[in-house]
PDB file of C-alpha atoms and ligand atoms in Angstrom:
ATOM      1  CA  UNK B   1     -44.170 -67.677 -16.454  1.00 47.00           C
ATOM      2  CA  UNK B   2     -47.287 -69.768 -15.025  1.00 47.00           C
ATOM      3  CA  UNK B   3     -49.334 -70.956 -17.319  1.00 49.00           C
ATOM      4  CA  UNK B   4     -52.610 -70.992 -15.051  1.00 64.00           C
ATOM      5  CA  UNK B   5     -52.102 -67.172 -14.708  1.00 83.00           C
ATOM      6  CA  UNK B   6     -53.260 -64.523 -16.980  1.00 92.00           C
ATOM      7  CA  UNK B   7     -51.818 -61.661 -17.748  1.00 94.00           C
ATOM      8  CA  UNK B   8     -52.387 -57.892 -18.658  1.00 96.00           C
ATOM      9  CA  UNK B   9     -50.169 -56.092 -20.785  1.00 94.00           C
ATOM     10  CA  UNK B  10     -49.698 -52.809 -21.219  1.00 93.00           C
ATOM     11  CA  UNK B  11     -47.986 -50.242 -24.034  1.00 90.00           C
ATOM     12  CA  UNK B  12     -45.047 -50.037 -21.988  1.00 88.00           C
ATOM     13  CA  UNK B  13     -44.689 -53.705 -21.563  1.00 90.00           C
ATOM     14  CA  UNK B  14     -45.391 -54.215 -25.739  1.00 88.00           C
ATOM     15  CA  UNK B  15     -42.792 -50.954 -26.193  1.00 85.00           C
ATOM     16  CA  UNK B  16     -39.904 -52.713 -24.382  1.00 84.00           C
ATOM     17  CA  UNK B  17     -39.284 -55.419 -26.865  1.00 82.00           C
ATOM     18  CA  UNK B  18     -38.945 -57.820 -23.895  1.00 85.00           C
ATOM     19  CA  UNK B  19     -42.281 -60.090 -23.833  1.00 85.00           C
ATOM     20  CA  UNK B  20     -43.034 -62.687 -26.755  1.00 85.00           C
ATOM     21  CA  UNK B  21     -46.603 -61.062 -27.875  1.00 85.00           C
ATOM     22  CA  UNK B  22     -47.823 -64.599 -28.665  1.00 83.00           C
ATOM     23  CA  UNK B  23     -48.001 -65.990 -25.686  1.00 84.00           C
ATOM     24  CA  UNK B  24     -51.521 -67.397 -24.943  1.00 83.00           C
ATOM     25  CA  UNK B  25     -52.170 -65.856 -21.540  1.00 89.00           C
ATOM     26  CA  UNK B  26     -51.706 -62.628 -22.649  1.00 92.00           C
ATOM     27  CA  UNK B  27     -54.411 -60.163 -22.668  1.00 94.00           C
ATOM     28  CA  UNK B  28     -54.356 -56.790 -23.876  1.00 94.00           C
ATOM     29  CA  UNK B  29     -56.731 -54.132 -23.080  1.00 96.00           C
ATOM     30  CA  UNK B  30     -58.663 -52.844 -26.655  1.00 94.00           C
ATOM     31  CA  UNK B  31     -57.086 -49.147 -25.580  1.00 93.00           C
ATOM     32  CA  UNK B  32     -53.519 -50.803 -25.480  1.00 93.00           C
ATOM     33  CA  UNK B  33     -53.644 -52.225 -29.063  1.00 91.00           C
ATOM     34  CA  UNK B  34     -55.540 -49.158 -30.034  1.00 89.00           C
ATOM     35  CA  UNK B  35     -52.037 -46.979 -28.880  1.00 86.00           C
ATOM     36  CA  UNK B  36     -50.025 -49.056 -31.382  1.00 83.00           C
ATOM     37  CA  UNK B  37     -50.852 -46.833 -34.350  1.00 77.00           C
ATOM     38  CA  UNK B  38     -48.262 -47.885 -36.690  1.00 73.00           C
ATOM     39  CA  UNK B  39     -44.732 -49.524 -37.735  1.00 77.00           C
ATOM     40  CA  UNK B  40     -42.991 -52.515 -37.448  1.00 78.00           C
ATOM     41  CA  UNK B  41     -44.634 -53.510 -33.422  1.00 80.00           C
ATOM     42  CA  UNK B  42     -48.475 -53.045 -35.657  1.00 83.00           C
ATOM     43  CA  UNK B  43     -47.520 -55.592 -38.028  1.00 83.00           C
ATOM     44  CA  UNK B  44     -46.637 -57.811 -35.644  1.00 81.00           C
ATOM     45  CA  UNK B  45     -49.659 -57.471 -33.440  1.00 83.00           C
ATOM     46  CA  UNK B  46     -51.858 -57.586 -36.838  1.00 82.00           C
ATOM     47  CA  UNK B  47     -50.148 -61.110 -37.531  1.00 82.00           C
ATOM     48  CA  UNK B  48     -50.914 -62.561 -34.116  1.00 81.00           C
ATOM     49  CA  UNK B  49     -53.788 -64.850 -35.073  1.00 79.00           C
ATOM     50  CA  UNK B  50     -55.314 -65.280 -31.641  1.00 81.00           C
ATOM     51  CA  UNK B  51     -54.425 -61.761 -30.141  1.00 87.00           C
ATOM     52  CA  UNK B  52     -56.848 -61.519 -26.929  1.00 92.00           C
ATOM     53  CA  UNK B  53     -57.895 -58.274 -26.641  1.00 93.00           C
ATOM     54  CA  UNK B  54     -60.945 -57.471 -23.727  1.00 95.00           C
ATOM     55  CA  UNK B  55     -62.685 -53.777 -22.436  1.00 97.00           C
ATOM     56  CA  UNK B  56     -63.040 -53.968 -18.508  1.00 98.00           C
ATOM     57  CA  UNK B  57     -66.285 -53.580 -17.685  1.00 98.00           C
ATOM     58  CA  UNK B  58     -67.341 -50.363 -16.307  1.00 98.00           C
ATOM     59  CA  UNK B  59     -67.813 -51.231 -12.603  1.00 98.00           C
ATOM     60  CA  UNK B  60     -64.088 -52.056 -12.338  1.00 98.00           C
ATOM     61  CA  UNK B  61     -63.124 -48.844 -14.280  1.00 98.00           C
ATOM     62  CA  UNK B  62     -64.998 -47.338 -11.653  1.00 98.00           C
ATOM     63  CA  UNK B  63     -63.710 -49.146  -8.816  1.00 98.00           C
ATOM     64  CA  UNK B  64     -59.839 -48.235  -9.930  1.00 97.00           C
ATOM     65  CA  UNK B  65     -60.857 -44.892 -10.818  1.00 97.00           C
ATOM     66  CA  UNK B  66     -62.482 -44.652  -7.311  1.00 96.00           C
ATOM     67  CA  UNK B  67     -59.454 -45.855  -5.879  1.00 95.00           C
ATOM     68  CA  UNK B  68     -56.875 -43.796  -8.053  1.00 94.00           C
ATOM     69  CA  UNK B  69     -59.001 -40.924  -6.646  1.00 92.00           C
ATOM     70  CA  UNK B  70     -58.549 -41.416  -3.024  1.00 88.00           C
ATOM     71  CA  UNK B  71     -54.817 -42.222  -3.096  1.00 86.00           C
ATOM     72  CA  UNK B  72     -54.207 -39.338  -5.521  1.00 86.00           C
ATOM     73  CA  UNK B  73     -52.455 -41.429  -8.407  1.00 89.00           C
ATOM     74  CA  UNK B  74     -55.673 -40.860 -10.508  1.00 91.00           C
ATOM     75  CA  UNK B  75     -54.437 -37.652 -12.056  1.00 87.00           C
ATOM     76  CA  UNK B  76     -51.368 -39.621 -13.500  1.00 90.00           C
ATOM     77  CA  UNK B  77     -53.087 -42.192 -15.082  1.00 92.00           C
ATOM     78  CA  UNK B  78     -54.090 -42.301 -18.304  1.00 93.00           C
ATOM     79  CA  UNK B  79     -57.268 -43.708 -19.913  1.00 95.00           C
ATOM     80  CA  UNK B  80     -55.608 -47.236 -20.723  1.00 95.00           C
ATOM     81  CA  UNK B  81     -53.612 -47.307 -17.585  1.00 96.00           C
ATOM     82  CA  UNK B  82     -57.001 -47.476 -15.665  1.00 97.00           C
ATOM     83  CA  UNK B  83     -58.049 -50.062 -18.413  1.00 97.00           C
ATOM     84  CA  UNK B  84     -54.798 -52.194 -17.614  1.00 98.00           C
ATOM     85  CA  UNK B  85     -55.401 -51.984 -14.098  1.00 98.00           C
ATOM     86  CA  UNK B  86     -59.381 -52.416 -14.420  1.00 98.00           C
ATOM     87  CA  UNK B  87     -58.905 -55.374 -16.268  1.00 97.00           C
ATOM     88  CA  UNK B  88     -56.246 -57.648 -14.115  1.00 97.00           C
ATOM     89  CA  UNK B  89     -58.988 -56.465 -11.131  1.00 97.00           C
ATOM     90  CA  UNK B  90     -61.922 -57.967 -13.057  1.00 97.00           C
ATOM     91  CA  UNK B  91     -59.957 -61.025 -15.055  1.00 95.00           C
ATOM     92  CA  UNK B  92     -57.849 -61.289 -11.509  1.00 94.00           C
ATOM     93  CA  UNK B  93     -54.960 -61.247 -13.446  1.00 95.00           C
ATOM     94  CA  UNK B  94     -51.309 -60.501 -13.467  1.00 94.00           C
ATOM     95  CA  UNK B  95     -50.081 -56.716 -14.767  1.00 95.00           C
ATOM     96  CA  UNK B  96     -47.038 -56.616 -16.742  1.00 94.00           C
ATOM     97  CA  UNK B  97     -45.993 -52.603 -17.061  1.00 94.00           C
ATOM     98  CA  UNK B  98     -43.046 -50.763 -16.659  1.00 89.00           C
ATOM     99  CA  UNK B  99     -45.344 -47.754 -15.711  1.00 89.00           C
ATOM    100  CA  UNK B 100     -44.557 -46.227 -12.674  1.00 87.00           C
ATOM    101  CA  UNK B 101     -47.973 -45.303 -11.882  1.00 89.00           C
ATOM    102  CA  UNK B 102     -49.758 -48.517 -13.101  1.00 93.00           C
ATOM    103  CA  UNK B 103     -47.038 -50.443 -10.699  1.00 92.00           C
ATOM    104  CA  UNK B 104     -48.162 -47.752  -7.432  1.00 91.00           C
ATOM    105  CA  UNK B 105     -52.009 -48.296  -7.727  1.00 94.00           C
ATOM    106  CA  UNK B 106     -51.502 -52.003  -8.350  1.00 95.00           C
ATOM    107  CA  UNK B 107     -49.199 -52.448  -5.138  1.00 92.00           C
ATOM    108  CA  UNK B 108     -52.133 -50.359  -3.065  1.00 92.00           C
ATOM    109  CA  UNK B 109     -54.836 -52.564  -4.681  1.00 94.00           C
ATOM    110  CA  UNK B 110     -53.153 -56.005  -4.091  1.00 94.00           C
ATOM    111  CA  UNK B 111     -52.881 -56.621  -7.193  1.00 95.00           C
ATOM    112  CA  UNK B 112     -49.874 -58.838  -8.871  1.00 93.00           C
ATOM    113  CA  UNK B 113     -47.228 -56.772 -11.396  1.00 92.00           C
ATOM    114  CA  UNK B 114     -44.179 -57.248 -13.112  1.00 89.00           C
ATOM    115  CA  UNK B 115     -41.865 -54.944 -14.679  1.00 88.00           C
ATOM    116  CA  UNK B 116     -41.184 -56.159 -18.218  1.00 85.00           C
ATOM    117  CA  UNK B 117     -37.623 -54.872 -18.506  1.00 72.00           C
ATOM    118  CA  UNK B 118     -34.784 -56.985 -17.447  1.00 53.00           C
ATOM    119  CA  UNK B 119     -34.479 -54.622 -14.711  1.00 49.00           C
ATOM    120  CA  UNK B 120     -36.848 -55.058 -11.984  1.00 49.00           C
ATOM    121  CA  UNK B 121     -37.269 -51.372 -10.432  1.00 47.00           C
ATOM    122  CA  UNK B 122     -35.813 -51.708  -6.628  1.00 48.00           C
ATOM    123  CA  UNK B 123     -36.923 -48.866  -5.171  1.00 51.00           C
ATOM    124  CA  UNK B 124     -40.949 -48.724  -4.254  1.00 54.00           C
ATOM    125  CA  UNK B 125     -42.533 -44.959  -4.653  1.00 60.00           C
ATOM    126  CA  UNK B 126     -43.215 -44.228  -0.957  1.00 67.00           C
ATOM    127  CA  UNK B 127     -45.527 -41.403  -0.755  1.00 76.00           C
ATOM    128  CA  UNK B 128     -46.246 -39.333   2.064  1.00 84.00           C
ATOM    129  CA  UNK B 129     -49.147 -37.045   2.729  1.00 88.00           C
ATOM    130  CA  UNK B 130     -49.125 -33.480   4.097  1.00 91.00           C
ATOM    131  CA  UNK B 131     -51.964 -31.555   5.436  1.00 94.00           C
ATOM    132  CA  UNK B 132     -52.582 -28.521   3.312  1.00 93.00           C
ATOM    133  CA  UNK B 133     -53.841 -26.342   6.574  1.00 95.00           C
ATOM    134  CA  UNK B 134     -51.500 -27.727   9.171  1.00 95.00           C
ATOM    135  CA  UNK B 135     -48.498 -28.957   7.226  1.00 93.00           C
ATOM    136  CA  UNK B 136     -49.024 -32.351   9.198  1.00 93.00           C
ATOM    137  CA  UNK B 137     -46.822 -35.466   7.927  1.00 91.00           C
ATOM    138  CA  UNK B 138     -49.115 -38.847   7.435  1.00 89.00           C
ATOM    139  CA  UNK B 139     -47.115 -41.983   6.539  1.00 85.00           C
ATOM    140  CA  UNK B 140     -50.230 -43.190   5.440  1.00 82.00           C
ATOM    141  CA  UNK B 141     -52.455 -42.160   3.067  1.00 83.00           C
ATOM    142  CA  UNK B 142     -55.592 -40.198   4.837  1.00 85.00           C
ATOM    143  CA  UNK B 143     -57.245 -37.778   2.889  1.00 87.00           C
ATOM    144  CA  UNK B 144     -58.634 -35.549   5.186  1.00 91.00           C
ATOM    145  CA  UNK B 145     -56.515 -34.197   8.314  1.00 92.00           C
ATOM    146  CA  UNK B 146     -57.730 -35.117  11.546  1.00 92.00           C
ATOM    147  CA  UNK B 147     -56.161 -32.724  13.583  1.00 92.00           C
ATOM    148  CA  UNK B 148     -57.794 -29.627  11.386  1.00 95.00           C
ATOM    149  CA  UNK B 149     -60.085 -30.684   8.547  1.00 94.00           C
ATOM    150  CA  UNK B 150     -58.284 -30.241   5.474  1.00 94.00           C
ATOM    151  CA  UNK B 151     -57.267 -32.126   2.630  1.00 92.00           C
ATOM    152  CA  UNK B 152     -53.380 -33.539   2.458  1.00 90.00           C
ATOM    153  CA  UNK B 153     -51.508 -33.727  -0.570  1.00 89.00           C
ATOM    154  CA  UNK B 154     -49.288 -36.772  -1.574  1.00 85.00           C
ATOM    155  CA  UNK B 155     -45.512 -36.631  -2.211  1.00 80.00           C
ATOM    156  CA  UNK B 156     -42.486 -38.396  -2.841  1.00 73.00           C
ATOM    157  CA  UNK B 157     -40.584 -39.302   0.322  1.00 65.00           C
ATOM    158  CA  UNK B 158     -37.288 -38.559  -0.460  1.00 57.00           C
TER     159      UNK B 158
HETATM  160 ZN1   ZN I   1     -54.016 -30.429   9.285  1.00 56.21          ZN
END
């Protein structure tokens, strides 16, 4: 990993075991660490002396919310999925997540992720968007149809 980057982890990224906690360019969003209730993964995040744990500030929450909105992810993420993703927007930061969703909205944003499993996933989410009047394909994402007016809906090219 590079040392001059920072990075954002998330509860999926903690969950997989595969990250050493400690390292001092980690951040972790207050909601993540808030999601690790209990057990053995508490402990350990209790005995990290210098644990660095930040809350975006609102205006990128909005921004990613904003964002989430208009590509149509927004109803998938959760409350500390917009956090991870607010954050590595605001710190400009690295995400490390093995959330689908987090991964889509940080591709569309430009922002930098990793998958923290051994496994890098291979196969990007391409979405496609159909009108709901006209039943018109977009590659793209649009959100209103320009041929008749109405609103498309995403889904998963198969
Ligand atoms: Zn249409």
């Amino acid at each position: 990993m590079d040392y001059h980057n920072l990075y954002i982890i998330d509860t999926s990224a903690i969950l997989s075991g595969r990250i050493n906690l400690t390292e001092n360019n980690y951040i972790y969003p207050e909601s993540v660490i808030s999601e690790i209730k209990s057990g053995n993964l508490k402990t350990i995040i209790n005995s990290i002396e210098y644990l660095k744990i930040e809350i975006p500030e609102n205006m990128y929450i909005n921004e990613v919310i904003n964002f989430a909105k208009k590509t149509g992810d927004y109803y998938v993420l959760s409350k500390t999925d917009i956090d991870v993703i607010a954050l590595a927007l605001q710190l400009n930061a690295t995400i490390i997540s093995d959330d689908y969703a987090i991964q889509n909205v940080a591709r569309l944003m430009n922002l930098k992720y990793y998958g923290a499993g051994i496994e890098t996933i291979k196969k990007e989410i391409k979405w496609k968007y159909r009108c709901t009047g006209c039943h018109k394909i977009y590659k793209n994402y649009i959100e209103i149809c320009p041929v008749c007016g109405h609103k498309t809906k995403r889904y998963i090219k198969k």
